[in-house]
Short mmCIF file of N, CA, C and O in Angstrom, two decimals:
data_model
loop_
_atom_site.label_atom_id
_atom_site.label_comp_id
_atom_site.label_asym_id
_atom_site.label_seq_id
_atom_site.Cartn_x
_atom_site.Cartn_y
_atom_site.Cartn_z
N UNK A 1 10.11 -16.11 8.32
CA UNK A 1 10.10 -14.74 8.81
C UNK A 1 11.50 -14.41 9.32
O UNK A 1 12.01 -15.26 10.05
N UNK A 2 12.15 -13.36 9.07
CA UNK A 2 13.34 -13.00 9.32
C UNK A 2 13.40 -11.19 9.98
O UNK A 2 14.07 -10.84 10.95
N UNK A 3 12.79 -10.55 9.40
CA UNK A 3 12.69 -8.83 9.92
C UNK A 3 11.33 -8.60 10.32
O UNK A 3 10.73 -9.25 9.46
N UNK A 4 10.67 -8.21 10.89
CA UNK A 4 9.74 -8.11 11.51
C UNK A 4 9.52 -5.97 11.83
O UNK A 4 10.18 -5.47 12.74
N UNK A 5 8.70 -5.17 11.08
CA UNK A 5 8.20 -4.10 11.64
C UNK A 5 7.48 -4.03 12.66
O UNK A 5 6.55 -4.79 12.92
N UNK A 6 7.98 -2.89 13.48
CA UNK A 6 6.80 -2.52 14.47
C UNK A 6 6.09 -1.71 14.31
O UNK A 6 6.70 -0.65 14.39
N UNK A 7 4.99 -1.55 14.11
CA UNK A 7 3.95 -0.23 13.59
C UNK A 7 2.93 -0.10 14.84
O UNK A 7 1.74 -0.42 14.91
N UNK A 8 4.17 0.77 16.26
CA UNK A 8 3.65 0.80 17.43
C UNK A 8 4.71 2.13 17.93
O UNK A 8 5.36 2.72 17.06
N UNK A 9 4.79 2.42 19.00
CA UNK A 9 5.86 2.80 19.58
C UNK A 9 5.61 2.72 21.46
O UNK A 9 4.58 2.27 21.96
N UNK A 10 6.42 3.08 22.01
CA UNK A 10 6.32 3.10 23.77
C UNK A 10 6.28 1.35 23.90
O UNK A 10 6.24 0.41 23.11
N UNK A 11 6.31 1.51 25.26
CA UNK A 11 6.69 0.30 25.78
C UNK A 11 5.75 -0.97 25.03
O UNK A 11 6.49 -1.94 25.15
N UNK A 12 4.40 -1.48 24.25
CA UNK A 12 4.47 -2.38 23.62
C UNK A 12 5.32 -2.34 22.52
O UNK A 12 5.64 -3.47 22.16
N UNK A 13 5.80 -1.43 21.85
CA UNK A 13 6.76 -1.53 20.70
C UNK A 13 7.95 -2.39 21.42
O UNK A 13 8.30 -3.52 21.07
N UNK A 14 8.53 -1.63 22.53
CA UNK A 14 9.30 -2.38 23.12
C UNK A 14 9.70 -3.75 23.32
O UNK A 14 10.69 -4.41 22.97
N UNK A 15 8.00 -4.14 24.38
CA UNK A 15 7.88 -5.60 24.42
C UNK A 15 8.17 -6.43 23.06
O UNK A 15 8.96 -7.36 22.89
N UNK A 16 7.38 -5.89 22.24
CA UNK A 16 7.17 -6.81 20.92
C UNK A 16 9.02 -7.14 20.06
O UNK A 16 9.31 -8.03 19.26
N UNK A 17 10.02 -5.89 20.71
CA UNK A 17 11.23 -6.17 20.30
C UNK A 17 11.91 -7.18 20.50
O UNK A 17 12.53 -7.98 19.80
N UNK A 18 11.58 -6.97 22.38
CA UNK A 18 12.19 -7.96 22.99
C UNK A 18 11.92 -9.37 22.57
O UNK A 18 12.82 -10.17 22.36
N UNK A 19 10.25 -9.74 22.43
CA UNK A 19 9.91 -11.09 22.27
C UNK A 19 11.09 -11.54 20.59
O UNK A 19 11.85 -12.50 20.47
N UNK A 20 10.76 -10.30 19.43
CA UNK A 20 11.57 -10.64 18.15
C UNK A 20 12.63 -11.39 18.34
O UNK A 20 13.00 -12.53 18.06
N UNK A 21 13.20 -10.02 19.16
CA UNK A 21 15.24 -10.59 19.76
C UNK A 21 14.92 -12.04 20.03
O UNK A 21 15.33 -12.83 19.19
N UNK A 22 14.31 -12.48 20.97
CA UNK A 22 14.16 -13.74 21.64
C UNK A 22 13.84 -14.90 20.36
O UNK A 22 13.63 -16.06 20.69
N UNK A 23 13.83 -14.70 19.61
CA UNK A 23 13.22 -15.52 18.25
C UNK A 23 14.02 -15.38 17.19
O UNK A 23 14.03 -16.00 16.13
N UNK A 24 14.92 -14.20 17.69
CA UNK A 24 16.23 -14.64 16.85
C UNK A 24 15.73 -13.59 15.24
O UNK A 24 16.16 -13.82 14.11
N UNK A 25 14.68 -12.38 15.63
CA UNK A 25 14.33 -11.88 14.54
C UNK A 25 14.64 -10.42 14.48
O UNK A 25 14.59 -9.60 15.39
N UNK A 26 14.94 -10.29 13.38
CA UNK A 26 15.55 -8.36 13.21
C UNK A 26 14.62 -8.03 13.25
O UNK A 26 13.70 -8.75 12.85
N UNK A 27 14.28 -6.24 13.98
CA UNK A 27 13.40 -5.68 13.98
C UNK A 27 13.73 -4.02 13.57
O UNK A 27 14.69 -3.41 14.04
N UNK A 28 12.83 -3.48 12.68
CA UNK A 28 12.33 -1.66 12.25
C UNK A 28 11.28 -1.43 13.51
O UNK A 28 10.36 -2.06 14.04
N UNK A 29 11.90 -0.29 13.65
CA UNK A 29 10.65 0.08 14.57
C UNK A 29 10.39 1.84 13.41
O UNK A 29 11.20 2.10 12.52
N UNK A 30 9.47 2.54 13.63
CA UNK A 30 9.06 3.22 13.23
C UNK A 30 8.86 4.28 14.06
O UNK A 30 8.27 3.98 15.09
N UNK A 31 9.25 5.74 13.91
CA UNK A 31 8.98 6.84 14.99
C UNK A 31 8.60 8.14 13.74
O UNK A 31 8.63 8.33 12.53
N UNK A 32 8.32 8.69 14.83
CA UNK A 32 7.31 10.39 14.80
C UNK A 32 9.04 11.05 14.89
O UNK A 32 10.00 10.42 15.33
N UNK A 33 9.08 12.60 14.27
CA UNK A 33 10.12 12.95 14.92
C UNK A 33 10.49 13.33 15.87
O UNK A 33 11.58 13.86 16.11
N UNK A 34 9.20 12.99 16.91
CA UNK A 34 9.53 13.29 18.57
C UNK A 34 10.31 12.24 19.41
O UNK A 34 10.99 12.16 20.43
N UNK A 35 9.75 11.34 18.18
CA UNK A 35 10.35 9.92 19.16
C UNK A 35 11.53 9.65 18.78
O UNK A 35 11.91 8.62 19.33
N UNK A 36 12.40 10.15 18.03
CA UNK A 36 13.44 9.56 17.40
C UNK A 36 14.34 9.22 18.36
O UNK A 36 15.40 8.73 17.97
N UNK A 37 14.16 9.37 19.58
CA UNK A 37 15.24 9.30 20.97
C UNK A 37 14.74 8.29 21.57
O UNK A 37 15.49 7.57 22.23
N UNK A 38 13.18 7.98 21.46
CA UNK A 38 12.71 6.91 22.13
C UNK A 38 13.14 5.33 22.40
O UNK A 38 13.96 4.93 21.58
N UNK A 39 12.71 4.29 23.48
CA UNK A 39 13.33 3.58 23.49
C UNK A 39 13.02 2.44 22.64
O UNK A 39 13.72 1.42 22.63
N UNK A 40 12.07 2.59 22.00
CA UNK A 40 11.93 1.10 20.89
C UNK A 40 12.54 1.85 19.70
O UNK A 40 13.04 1.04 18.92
N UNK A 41 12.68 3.08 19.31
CA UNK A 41 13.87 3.35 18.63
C UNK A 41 15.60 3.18 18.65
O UNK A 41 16.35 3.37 17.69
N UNK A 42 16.03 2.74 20.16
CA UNK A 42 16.90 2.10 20.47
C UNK A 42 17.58 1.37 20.14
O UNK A 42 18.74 1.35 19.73
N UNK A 43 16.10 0.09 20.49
CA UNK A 43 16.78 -1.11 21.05
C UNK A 43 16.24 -2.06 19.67
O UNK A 43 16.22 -3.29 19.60
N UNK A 44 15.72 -0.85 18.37
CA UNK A 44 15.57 -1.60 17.36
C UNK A 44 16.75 -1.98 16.61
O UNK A 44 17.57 -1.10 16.83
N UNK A 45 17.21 -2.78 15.89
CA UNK A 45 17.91 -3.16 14.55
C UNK A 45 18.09 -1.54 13.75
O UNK A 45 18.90 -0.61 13.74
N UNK A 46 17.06 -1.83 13.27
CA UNK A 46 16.69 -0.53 12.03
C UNK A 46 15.53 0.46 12.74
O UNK A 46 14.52 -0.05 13.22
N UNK A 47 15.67 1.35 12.75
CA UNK A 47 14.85 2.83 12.85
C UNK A 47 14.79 3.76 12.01
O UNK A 47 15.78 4.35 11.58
N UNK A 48 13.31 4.07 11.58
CA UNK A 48 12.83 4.89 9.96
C UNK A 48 11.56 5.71 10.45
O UNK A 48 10.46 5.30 10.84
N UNK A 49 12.06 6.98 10.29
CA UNK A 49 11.13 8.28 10.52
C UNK A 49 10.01 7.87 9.53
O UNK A 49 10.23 7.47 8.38
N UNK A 50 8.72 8.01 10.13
CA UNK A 50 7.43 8.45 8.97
C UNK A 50 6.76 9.61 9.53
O UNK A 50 5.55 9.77 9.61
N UNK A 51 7.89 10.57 9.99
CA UNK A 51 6.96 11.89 9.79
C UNK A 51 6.76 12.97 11.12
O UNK A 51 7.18 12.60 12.21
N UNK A 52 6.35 13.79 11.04
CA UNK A 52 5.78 14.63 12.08
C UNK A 52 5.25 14.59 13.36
O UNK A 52 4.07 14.31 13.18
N UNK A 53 5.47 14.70 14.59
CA UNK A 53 4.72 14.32 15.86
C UNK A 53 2.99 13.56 15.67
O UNK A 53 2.71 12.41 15.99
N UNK A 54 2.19 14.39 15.18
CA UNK A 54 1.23 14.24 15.48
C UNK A 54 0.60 12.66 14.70
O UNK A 54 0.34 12.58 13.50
N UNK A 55 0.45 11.59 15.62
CA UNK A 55 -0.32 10.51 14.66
C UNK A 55 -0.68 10.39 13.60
O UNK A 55 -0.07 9.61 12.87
N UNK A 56 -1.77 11.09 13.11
CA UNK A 56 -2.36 11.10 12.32
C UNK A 56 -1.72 11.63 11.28
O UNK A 56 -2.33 11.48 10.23
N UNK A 57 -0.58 12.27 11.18
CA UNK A 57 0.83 12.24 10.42
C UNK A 57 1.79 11.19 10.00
O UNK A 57 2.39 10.99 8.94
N UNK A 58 1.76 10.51 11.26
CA UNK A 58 3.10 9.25 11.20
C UNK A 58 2.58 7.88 11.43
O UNK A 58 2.72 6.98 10.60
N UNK A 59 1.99 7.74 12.54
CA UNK A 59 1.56 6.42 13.13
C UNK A 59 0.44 6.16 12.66
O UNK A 59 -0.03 5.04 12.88
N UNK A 60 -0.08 6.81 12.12
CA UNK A 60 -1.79 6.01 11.47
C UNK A 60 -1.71 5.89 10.34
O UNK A 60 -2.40 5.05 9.77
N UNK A 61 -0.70 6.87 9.54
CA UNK A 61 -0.41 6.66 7.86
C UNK A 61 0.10 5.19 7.33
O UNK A 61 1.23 4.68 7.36
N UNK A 62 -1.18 4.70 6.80
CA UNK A 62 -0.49 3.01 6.74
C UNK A 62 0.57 3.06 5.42
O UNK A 62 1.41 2.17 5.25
N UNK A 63 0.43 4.11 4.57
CA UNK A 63 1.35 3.93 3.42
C UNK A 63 2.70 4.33 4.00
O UNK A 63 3.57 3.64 3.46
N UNK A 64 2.94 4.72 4.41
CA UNK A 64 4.17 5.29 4.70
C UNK A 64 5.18 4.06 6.00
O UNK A 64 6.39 3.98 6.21
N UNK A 65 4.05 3.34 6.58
CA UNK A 65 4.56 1.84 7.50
C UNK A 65 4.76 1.37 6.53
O UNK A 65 5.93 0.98 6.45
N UNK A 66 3.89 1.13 5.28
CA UNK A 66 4.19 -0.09 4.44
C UNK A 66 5.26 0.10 3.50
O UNK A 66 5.86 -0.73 2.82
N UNK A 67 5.37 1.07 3.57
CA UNK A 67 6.77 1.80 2.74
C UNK A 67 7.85 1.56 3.65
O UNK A 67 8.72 0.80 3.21
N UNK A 68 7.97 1.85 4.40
CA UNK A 68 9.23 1.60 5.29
C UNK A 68 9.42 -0.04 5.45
O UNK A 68 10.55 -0.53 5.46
N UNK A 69 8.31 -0.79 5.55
CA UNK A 69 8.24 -2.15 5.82
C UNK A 69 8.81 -2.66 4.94
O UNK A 69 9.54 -3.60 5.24
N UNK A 70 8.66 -2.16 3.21
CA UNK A 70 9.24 -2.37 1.64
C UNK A 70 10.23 -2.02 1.74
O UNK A 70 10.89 -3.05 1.87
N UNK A 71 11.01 -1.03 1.79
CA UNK A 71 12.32 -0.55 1.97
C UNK A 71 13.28 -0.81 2.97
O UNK A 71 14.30 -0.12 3.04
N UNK A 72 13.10 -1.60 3.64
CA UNK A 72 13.83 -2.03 4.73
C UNK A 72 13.73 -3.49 5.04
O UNK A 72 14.22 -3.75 6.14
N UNK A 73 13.22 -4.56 4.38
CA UNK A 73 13.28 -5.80 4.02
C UNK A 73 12.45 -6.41 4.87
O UNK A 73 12.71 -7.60 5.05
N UNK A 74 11.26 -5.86 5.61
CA UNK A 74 10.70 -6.42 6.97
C UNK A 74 9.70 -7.59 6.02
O UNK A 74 9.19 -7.03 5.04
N UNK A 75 9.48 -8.44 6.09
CA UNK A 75 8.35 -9.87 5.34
C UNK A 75 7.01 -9.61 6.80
O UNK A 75 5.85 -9.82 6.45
N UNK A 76 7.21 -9.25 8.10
CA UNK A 76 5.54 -9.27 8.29
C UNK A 76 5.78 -7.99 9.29
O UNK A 76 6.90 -7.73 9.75
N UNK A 77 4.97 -7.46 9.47
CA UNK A 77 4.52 -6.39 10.70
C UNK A 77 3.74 -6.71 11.66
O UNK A 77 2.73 -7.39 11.48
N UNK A 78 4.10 -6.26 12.74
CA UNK A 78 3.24 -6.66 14.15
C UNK A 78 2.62 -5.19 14.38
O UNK A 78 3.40 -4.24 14.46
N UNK A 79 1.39 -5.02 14.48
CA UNK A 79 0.92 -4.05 15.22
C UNK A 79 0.35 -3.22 16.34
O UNK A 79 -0.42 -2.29 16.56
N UNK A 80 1.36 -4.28 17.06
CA UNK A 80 1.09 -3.70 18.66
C UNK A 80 -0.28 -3.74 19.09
O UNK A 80 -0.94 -4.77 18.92
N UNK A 81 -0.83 -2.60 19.68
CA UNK A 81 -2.41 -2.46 19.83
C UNK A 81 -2.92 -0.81 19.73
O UNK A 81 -2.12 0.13 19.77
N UNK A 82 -3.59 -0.73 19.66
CA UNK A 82 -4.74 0.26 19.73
C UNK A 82 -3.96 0.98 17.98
O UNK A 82 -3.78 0.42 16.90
N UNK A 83 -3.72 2.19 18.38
CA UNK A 83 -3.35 2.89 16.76
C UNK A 83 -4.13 2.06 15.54
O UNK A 83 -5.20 2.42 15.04
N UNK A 84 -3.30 0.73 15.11
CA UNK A 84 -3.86 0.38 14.16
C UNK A 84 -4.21 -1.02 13.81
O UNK A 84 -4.36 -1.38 12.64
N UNK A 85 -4.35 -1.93 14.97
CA UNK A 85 -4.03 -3.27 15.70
C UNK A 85 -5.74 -3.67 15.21
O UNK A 85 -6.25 -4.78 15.10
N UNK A 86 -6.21 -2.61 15.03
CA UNK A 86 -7.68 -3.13 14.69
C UNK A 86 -8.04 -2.53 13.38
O UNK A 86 -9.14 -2.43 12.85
N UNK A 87 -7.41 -2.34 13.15
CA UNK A 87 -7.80 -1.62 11.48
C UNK A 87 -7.66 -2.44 10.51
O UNK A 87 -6.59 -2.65 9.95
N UNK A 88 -9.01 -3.09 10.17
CA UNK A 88 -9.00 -3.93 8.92
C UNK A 88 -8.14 -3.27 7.54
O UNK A 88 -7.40 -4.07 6.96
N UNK A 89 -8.22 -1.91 7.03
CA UNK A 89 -7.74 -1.86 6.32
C UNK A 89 -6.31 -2.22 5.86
O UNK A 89 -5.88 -2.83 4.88
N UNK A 90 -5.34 -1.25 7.61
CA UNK A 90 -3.86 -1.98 7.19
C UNK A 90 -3.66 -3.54 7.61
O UNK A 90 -2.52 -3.98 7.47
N UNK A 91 -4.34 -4.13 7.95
CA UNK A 91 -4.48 -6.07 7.96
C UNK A 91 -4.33 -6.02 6.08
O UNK A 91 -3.25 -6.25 5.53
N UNK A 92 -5.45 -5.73 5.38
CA UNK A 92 -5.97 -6.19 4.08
C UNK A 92 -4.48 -5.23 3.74
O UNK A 92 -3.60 -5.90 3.20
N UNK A 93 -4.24 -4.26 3.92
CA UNK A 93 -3.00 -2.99 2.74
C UNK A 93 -1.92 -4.58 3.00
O UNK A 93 -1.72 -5.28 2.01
N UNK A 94 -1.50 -4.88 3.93
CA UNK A 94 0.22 -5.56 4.55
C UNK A 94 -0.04 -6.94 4.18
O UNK A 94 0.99 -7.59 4.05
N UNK A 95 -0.88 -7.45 4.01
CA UNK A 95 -1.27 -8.82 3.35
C UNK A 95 -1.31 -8.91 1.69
O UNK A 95 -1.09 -9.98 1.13
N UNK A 96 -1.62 -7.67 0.94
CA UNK A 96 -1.66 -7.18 0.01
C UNK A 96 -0.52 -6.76 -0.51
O UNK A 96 -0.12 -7.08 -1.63
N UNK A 97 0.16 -5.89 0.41
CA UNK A 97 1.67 -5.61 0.05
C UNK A 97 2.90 -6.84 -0.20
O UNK A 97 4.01 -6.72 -0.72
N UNK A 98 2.05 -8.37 0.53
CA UNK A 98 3.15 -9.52 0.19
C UNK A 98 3.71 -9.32 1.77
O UNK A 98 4.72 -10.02 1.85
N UNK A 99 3.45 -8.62 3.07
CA UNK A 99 3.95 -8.56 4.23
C UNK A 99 2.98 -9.26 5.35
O UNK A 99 1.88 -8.79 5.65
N UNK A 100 3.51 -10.35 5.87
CA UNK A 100 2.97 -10.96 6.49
C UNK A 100 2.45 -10.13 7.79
O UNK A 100 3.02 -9.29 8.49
N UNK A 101 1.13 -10.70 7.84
CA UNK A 101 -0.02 -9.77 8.96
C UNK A 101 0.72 -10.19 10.42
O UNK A 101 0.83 -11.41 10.46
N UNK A 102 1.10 -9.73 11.28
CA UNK A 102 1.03 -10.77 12.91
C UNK A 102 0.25 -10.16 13.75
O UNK A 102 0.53 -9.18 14.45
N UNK A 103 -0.81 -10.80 13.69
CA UNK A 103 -2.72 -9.97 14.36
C UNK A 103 -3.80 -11.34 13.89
O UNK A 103 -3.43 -12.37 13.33
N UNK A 104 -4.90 -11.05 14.22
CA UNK A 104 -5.84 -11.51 13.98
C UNK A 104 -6.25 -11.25 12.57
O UNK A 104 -5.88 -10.20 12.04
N UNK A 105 -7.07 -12.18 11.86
CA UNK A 105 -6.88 -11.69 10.75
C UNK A 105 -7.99 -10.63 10.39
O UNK A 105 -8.79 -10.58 11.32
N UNK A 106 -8.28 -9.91 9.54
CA UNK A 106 -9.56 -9.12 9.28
C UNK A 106 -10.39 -9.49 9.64
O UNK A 106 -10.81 -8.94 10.66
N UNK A 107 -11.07 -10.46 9.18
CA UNK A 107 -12.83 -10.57 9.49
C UNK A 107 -12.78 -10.94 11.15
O UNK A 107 -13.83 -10.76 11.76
N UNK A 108 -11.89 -11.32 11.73
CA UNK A 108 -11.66 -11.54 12.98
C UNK A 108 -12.21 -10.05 13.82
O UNK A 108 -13.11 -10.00 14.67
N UNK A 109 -11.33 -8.83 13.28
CA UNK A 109 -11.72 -7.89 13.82
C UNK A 109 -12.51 -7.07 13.28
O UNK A 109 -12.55 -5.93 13.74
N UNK A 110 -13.34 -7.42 12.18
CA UNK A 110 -14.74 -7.11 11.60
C UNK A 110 -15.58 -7.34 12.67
O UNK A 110 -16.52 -6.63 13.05
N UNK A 111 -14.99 -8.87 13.32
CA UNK A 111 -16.54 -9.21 14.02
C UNK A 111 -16.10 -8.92 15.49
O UNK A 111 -17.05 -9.12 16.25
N UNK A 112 -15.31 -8.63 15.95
CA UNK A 112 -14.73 -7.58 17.31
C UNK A 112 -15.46 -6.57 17.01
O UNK A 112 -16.40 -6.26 17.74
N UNK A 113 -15.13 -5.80 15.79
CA UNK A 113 -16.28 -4.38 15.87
C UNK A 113 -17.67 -4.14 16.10
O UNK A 113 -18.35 -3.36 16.77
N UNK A 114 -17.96 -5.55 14.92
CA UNK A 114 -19.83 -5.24 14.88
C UNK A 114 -20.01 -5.87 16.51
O UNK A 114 -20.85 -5.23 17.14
N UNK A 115 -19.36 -6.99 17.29
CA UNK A 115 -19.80 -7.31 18.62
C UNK A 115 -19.67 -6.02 19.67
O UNK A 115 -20.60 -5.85 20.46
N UNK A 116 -18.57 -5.11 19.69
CA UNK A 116 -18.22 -3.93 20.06
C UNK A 116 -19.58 -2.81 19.72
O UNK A 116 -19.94 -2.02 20.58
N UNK A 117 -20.09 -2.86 18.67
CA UNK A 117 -21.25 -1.63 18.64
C UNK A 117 -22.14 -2.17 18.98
O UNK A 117 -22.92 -1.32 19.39
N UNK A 118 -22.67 -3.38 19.10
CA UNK A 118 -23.74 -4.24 19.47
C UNK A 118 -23.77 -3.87 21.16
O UNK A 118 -24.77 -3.20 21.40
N UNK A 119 -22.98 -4.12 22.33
CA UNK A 119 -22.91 -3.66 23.28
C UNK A 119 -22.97 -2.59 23.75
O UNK A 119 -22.83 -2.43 24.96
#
């Protein structure tokens, strides 16, 4: 592992930089165009717009992470938490794409969910 995406932003994007740096790993972070000032846009390596303020524009669009993740040489993505940290699909899209997952793996959080509606 050598480049590492963040498909997060605000202070866990942050954290997750810092730990990279510490490991000696380049990091993309990914922003909205609100954030483009933000600080894990900073204190990243590489920084790549996917889009418009609103989430469901930029930060939840997994094609457009995995596109940036392709175009910018990143081999795995970390996904912070909440946004998309549980979304089996982009686990299965970034494992699929040849980009190493750094999460739990799918069925892991298959069975977080079904235990989650069960309660």
């Amino acid at each position: 592992m050598r480049r590492v995406l963040i498909a997060n932003r605000g202070e866990i994007a942050c954290r997750v930089i810092r730990a990279c740096k510490a490991l000696g790993l380049e990091t993309v972070a990914v922003h909205s165009e609100a954030d483009a000032g933000a600080m894990h846009v900073q204190m990243a390596d590489i920084a790549v717009p996917i889009g418009p303020p609103p989430a469901v524009q930029s930060y939840l669009v997994v094609e457009r992470i995995l596109a940036a993740a392709q175009q910018h040489g990143a081999d795995a993505v970390h996904p912070g938490y909440g946004f998309l940290s549980e979304n089996t699909d982009f686990a299965r899209a970034a494992e699929a794409a040849g980009v190493t997952w750094i999460g739990p793996p799918p069925e892991a959080i298959e069975v977080m969910a079904q235990a989650a509606r069960l309660n």
